[in-house]
Coordinates of C-alpha atoms and ligand atoms in Angstrom, one line a residue:
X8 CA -116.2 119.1 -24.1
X9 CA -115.2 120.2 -27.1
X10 CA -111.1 121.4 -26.2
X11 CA -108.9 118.3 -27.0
X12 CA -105.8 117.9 -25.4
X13 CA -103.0 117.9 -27.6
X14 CA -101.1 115.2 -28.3
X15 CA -98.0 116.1 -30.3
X16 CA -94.8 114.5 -30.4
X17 CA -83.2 149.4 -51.4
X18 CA -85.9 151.6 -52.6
X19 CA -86.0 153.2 -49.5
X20 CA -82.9 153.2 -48.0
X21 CA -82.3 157.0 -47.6
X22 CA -79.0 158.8 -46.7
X23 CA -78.5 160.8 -43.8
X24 CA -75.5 163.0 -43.4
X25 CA -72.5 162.9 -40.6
X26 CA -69.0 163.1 -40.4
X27 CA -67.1 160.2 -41.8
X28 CA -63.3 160.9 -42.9
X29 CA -61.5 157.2 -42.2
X30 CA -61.1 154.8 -44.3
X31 CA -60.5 150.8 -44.4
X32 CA -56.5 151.2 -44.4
X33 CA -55.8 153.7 -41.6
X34 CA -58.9 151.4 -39.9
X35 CA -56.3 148.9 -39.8
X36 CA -53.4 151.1 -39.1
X37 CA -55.1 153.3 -36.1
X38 CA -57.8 150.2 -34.4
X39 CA -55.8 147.3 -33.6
X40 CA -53.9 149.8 -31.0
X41 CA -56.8 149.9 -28.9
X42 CA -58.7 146.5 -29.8
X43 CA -59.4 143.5 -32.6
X44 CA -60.1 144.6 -35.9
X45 CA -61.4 143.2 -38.8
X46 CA -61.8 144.5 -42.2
X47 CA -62.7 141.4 -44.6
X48 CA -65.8 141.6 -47.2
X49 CA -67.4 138.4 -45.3
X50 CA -67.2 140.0 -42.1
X51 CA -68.0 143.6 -43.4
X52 CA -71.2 141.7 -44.8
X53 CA -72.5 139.7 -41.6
X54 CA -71.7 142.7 -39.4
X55 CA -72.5 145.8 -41.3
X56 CA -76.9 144.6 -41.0
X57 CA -79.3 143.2 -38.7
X58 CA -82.0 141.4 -39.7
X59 CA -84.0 144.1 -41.7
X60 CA -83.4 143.5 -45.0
X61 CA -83.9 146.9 -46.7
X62 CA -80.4 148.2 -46.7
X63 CA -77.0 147.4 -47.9
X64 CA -74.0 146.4 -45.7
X65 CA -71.3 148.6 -46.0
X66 CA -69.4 149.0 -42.9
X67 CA -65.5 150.3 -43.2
X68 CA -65.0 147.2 -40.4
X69 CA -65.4 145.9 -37.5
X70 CA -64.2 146.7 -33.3
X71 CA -64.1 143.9 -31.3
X72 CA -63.3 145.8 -28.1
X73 CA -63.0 143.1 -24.7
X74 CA -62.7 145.4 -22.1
X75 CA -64.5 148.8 -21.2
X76 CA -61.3 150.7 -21.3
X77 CA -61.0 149.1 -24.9
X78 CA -64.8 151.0 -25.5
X79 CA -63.7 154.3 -23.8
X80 CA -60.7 154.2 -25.8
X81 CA -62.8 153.6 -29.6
X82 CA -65.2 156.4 -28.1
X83 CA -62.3 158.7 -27.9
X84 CA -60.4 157.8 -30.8
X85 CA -63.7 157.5 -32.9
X86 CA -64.9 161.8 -31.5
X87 CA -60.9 162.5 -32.9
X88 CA -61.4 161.5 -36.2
X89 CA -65.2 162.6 -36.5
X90 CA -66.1 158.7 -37.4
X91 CA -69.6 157.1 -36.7
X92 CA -69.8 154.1 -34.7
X93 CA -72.8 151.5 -34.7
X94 CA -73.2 149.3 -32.2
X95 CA -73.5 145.5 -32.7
X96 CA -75.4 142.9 -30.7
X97 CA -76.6 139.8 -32.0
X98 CA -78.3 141.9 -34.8
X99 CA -81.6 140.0 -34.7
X100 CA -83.1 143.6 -34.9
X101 CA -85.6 144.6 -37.5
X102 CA -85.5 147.5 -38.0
X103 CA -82.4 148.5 -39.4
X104 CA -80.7 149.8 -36.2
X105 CA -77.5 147.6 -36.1
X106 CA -76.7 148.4 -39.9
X107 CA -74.1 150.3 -41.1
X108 CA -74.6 151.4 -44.4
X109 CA -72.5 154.5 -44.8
X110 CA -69.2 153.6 -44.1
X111 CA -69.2 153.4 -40.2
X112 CA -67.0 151.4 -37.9
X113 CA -69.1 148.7 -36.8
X114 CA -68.3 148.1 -32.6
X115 CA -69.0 144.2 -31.9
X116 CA -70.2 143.3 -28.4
X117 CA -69.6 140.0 -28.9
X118 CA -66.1 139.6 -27.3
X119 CA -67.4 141.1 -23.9
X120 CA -70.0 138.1 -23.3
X121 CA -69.4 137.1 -19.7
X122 CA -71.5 136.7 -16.8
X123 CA -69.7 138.7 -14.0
X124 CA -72.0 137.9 -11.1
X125 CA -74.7 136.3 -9.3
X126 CA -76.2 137.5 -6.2
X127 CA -78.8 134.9 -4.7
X128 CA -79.9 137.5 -2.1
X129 CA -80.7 140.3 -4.8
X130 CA -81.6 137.7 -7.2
X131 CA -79.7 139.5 -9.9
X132 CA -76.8 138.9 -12.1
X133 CA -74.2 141.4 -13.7
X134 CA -72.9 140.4 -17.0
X135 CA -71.0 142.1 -19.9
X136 CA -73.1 143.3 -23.0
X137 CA -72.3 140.2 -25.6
X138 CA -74.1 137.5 -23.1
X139 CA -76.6 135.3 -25.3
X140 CA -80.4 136.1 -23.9
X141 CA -80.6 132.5 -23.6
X142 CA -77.5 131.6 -22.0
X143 CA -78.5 134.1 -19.2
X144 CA -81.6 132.2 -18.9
X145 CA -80.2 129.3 -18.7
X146 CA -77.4 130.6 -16.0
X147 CA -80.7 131.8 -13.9
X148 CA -82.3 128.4 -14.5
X149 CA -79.9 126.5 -13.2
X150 CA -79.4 128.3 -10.4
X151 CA -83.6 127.9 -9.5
X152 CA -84.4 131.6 -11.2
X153 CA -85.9 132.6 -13.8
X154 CA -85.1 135.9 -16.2
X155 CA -88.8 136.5 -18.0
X156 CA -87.7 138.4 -20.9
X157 CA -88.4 136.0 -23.7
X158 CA -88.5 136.2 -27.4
X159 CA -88.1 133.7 -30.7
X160 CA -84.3 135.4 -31.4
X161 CA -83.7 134.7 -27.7
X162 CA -80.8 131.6 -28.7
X163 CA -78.9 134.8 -30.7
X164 CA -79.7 138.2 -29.3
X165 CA -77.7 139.9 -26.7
X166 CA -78.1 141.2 -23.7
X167 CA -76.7 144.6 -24.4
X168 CA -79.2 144.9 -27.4
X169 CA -82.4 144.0 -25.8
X170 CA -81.5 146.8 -23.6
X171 CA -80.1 149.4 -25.8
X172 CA -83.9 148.5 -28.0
X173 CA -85.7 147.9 -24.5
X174 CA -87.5 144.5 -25.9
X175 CA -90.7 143.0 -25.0
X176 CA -91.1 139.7 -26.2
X177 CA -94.0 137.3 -25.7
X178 CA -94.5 137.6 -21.5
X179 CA -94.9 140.9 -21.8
X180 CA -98.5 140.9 -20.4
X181 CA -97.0 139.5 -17.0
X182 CA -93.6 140.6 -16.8
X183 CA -93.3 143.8 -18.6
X184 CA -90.4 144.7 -21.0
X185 CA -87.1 144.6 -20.4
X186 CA -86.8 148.0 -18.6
X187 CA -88.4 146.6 -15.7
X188 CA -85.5 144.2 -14.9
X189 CA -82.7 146.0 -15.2
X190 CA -81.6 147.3 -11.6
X191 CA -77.7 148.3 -12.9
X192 CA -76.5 149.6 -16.1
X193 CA -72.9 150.8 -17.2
X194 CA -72.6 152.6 -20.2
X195 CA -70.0 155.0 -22.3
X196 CA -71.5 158.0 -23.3
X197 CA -70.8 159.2 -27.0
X198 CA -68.3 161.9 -24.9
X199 CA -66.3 159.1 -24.1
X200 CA -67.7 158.8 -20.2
X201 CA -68.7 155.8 -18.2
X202 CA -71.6 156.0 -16.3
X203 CA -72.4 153.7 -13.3
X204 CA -75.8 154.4 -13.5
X205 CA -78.5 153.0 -10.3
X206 CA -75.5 150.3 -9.1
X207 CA -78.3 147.7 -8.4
X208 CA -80.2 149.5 -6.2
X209 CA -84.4 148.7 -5.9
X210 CA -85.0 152.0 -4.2
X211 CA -83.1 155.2 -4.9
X212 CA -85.0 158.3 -5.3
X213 CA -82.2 160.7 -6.3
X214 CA -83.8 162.7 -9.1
X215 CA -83.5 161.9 -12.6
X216 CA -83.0 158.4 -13.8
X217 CA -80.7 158.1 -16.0
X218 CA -80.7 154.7 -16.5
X219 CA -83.7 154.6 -18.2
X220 CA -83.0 157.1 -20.4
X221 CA -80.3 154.7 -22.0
X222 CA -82.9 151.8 -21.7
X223 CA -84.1 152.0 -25.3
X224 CA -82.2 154.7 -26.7
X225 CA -81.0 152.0 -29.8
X226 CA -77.5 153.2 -29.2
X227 CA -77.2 156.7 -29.7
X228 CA -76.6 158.0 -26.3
X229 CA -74.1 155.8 -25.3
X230 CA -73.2 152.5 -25.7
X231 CA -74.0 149.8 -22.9
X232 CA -70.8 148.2 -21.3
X233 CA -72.0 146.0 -18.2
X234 CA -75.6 145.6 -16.5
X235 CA -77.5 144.4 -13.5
X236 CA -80.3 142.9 -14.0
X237 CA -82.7 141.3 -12.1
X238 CA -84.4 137.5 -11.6
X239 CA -87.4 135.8 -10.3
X240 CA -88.8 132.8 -9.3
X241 CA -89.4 130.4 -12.2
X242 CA -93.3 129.9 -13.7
X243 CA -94.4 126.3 -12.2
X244 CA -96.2 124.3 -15.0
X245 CA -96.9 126.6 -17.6
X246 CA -99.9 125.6 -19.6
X247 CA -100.6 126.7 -23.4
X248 CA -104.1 126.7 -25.2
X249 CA -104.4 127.6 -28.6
X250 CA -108.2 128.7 -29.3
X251 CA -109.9 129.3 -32.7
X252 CA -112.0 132.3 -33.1
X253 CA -114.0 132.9 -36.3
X254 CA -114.7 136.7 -35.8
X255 CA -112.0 139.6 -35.2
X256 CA -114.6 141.2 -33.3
X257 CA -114.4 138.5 -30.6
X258 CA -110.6 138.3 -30.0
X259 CA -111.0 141.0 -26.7
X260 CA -113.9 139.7 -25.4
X261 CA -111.9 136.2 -25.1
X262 CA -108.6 138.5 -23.8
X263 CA -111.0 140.5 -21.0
X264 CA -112.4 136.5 -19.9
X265 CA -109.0 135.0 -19.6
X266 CA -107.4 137.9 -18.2
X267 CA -110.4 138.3 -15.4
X268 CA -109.6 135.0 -13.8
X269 CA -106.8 134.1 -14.3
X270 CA -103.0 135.2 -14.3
X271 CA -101.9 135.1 -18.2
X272 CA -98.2 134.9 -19.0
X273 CA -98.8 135.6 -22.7
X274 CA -101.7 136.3 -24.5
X275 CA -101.0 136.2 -28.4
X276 CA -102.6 136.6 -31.7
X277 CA -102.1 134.9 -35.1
X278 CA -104.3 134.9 -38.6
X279 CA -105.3 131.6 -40.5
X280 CA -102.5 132.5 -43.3
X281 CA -99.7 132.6 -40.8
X282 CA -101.1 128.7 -39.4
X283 CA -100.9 127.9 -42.7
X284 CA -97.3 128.9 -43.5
X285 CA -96.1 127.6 -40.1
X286 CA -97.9 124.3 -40.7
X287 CA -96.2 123.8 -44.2
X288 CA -92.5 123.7 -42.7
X289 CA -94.2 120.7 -40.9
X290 CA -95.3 122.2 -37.4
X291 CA -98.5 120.0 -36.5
X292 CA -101.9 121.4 -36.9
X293 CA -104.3 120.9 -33.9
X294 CA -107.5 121.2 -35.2
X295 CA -109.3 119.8 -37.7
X296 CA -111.5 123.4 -38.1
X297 CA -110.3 126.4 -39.9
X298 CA -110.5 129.6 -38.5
X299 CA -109.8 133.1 -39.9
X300 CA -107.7 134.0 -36.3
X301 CA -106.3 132.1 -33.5
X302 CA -105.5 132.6 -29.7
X303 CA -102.6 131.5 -27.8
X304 CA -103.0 132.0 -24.2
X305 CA -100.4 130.9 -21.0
X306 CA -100.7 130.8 -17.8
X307 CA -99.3 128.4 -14.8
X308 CA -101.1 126.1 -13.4
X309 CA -99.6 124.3 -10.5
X310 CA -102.5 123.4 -9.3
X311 CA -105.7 121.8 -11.2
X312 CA -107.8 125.1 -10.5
X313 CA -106.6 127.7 -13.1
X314 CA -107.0 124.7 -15.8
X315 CA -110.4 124.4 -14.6
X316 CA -111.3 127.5 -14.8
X317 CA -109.7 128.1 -18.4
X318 CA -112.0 125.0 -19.5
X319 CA -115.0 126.7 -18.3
X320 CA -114.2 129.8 -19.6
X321 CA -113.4 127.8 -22.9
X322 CA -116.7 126.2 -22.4
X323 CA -118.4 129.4 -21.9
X324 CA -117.0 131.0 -24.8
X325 CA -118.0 128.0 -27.0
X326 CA -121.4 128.4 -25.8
X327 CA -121.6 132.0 -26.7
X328 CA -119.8 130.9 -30.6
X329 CA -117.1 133.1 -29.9
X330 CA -114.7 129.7 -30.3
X331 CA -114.8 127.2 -32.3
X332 CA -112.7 124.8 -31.1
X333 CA -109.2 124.7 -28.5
X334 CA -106.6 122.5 -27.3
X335 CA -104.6 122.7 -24.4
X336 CA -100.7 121.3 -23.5
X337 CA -100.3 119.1 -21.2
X338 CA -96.9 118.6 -20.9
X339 CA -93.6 120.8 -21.5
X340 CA -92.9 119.6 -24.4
X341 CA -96.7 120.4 -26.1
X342 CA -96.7 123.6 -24.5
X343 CA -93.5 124.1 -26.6
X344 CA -95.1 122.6 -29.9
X345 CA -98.1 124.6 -29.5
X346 CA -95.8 127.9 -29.3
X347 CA -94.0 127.0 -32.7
X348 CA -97.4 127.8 -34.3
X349 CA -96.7 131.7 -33.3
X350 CA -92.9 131.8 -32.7
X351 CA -92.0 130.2 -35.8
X352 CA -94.2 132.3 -38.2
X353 CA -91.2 135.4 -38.8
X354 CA -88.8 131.9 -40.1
X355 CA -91.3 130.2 -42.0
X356 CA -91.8 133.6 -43.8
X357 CA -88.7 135.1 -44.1
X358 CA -88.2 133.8 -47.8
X359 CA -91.2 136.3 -48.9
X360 CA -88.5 139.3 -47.6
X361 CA -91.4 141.0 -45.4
X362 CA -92.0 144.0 -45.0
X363 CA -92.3 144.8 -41.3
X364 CA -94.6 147.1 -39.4
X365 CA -94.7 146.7 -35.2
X366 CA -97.6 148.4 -34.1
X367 CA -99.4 149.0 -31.0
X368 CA -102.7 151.1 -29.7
X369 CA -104.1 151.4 -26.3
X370 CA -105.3 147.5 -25.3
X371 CA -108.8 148.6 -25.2
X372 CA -108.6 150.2 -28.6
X373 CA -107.3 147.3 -30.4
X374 CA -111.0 145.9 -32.0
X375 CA -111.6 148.9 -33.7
X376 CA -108.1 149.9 -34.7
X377 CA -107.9 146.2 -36.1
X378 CA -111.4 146.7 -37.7
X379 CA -110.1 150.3 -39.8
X380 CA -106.6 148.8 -40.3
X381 CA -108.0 145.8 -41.7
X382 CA -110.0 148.2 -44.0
X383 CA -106.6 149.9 -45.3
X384 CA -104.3 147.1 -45.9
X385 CA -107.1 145.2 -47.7
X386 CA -107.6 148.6 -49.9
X387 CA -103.7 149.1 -50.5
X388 CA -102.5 145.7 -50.6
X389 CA -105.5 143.9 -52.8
X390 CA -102.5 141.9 -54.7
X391 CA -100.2 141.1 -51.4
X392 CA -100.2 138.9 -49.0
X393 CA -100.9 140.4 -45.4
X394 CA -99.7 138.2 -42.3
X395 CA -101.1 140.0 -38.6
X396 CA -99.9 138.0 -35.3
X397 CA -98.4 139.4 -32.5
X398 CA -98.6 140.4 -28.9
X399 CA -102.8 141.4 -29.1
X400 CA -102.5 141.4 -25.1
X401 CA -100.2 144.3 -25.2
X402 CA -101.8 146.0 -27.5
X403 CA -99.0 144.8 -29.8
X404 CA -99.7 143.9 -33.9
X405 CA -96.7 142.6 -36.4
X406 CA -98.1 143.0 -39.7
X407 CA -96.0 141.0 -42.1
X408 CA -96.4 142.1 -46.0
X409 CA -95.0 139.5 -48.3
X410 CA -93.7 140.4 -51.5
X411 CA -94.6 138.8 -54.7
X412 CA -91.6 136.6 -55.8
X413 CA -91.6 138.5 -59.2
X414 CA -91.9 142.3 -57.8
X415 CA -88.6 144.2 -57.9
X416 CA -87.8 144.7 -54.2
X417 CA -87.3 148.2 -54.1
X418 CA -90.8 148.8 -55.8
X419 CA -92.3 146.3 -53.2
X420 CA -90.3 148.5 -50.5
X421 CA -91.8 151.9 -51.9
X422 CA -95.4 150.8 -52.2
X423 CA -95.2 150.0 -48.6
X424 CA -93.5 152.8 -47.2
X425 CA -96.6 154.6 -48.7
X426 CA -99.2 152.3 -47.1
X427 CA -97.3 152.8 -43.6
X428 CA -97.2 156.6 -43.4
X429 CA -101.6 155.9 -43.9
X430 CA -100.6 153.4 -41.2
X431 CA -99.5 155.7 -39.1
X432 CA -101.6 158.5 -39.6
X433 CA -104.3 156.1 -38.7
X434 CA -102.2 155.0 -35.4
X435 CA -102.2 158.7 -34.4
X436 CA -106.1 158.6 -34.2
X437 CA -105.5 155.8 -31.5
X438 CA -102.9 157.3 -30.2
X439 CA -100.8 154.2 -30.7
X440 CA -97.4 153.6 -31.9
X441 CA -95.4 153.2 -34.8
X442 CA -92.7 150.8 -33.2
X443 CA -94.4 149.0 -30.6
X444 CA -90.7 147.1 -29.9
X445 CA -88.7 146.6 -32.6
X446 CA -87.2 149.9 -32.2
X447 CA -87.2 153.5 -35.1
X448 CA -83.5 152.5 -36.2
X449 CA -83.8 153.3 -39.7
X450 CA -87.6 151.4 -40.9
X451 CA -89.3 153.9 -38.8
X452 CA -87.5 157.1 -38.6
X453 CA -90.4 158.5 -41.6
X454 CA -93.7 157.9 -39.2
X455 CA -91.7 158.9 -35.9
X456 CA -93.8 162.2 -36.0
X457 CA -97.2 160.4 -35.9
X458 CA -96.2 159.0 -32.7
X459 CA -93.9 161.8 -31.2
X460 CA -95.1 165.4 -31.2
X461 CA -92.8 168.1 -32.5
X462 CA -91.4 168.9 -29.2
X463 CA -91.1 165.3 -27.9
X464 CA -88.9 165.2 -30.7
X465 CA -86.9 168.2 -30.2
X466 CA -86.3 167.3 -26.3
X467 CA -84.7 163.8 -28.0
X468 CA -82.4 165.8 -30.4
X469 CA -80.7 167.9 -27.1
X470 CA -80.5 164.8 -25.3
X471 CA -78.5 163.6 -28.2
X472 CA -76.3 167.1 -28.1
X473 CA -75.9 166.6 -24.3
X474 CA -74.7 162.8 -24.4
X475 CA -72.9 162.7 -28.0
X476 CA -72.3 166.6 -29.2
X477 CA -69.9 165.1 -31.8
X478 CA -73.2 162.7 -33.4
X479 CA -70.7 160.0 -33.6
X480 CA -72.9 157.1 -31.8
X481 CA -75.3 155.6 -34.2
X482 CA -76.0 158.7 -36.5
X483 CA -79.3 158.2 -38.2
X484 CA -81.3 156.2 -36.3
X485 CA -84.4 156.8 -34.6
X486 CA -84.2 160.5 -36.4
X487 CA -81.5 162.7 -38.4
Ligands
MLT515 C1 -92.2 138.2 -33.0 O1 -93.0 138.5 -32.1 O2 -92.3 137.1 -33.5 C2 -91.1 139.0 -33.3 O3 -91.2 140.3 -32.8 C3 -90.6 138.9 -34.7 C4 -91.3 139.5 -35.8 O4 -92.1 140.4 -35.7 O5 -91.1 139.0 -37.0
ZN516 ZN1 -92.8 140.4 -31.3

């Protein structure tokens, strides 16, 4: 037996015209009528981005509305003046659709963060936008539920941005993203409307859902206010293994065995670089073998069998040289060391100012598109360092592109818009995706039309018209 168990203790930042006539003095004389305000250069700094780091913070200030009529009431005054509003989670985003660069009037959810309801029979809760992803899973915890949407940012983002960007996450595989889980949404419409959209309901076959068409919509239909969403029993005993695999080649045929027999909770990919980067911030390393990829597979296992049948499948496997070596967790608390070797990579790297693409093809096409992306970025990016881990069960790639400490950033930023539009003419022959679920926002709005046809996108543009004629909600994100 050759698995061990573990024992662990702005070159591109383009400009995009809307209406935009206030400025930071009448801010402060018209907003604090209808809600908080605040106008400082520290603030204007911390709220104005998200986590994408290619352009500059420059809100005119910030709403702190607490109360929906507060929302309605920015929303009105806001389609008045003709001035542009972005909304503002946790802004763990990355890809630029929480910044404000242009002299909008950041709104801040973070004053309406409370849980409204729980409802043991329809195991939901209802909550206000600015709830903490984790402090909802925690309320469901201890309570004996479980909300399965699950992610590294999960200790800042909000709720009302994982909905307004729809994201995945690492359980993806068994739970699906966070569309599926939300049974009730509230929003205000860029007309200044609330919507009481689906009120909970599991079946209601009324026509069109409009719901879903908020779900995702990174804030520029309307802005989400309150939501339902929906719990389930909790995993019992989760249990991580980590597998090396020498050859890309191999990394599905390992996926198609695991998923086969057994029920995976996450099923996740990272390369020998990223280990290596993870490992130096002092995460321990479990094997003593290198390997150019590794595997990170969960599952429960309540019972001994699915961890007997994982170790013959890992036996198996080994057998056929398709690993090269594995641990497993055995505990909690391993399970939860063996996951900082994928959820820690985007911290451990952030100081090389990545570049970011979120990718994903159909899960059967994800050998060869790896095979002929692997061919590109090695051509384009001979002098960079290229970091690929992700969501591989999903069909999901991050590819991280570090940028040489001495490289001027917006040169490093230009070179790889370039390399992404290939990137995304090559997606197009896989028919996969240029944002697989960090959202368009403002990275991707370029390479939209290599994963949207022409009249996809034109159907998106009247939806716009229809929920925010005035463009006031968001302008510039996902397209112009
Ligand atoms: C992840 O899966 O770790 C996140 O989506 C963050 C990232 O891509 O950096
Ligand atoms: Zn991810």
């Amino acid at each position: 037996m050759a698995l061990i168990v573990l024992v662990l203790a702005v070159g591109i930042f383009s400009l995009s015209r809307y209406p935009l006539t206030m400025h930071t003095p009448q801010l402060e004389q018209h907003i604090p009528a209808i809600c908080p305000v605040r106008t400082d250069p520290d603030s204007l700094s911390v709220y104005g981005r998200d986590w994408s780091t290619l352009y500059p913070a420059r809100p005119s200030g910030i709403a702190f509305p607490e109360t929906i009529e507060q929302v309605i009431a920015l929303v009105h005054w806001a389609n008045q003046q003709q001035m542009a509003l972005v909304p503002s989670g946790g802004r763990t985003g990355l890809s630029g659709g929480a910044t404000a660069s242009q002299g909008e009037l950041v709104v801040s959810f973070e004053r309406m963060n409370q849980i409204l309801n729980f409802d043991p029979v329809a195991a939901s809760i209802t909550c206000q936008p600015g709830v903490i992803t984790q402090t909802l899973q925690d309320y469901a915890a201890e309570r004996g539920w479980y909300y399965p949407v699950d992610f590294a940012a999960r200790g800042s983002s909000q709720i009302g941005g994982n909905i307004a960007t729809n994201a995945g996450g690492i359980n993806v595989i068994r739970y699906g993203l966070t569309r599926n889980w939300i049974s009730g949404l509230k929003v205000v419409t860029g007309r200044g409307e609330l919507l009481d959209l689906n009120k909970g309901l599991i079946k209601n076959a009324t026509g069109y859902d409009l719901r879903h068409l908020f779900i995702g919509s990174e804030g520029t239909l309307g802005f989400i206010v309150e939501a339902t969403v929906q719990l389930t029993r909790p995993p019992q005993q989760p249990r991580v293994l980590v597998l090396a695999v020498p050859e890309l080649a191999d990394v599905m045929a390992v996926f198609t065995a695991f998923r086969q027999h057994l029920e995976l909770s996450a099923f996740e990919l990272f390369t020998a670089n990223c280990m290596r980067h993870v490992v130096a911030r002092g995460v321990p390393q479990p094997f003593a073998v290198s390997s150019d990829y590794y595997l990170l597979i969960e599952f429960e296992s309540a019972s001994d069998e699915p961890m007997d049948t994982a170790l013959q499948l890992f036996e198996q496997l080994l057998e056929q040289g398709k690993v090269i070596d594995g641990v497993a967790s055995e505990s909690e608390a391993q399970a939860q060391a063996l996951w900082q070797l994928r959820e820690d990579i985007t911290e451990a790297t952030a100081v090389y100012q990545p570049y970011k693409n979120d990718i994903a093809v159909p899960v059967g096409q994800i050998v060869p598109f790896l095979q002929a992306a692997n061919d590109l970025l090695s051509r384009e990016y001979p002098d960079y360092e290229v970091l690929w881990f992700g969501h591989i069960g999903d069909g999901n790639l991050h590819i991280g592109v570090l940028k040489p400490a001495e490289l001027d950033s917006s040169e490093f930023a230009q070179r790889c818009a370039a390399v992404t539009e290939q990137l995304a003419q090559l997606l197009a022959q896989f028919n996969g995706s240029i944002s697989a679920e960090h959202g368009v926002g403002l990275t991707k709005k370029a390479y939209l039309s290599y994963t949207r046809s022409a009249t996809e996108i034109n159907y998106l543009r009247t939806l716009k018209q229809v929920f925010d004629p005035n463009g006031i909600l968001n302008p510039g994100k996902i397209f112009d």
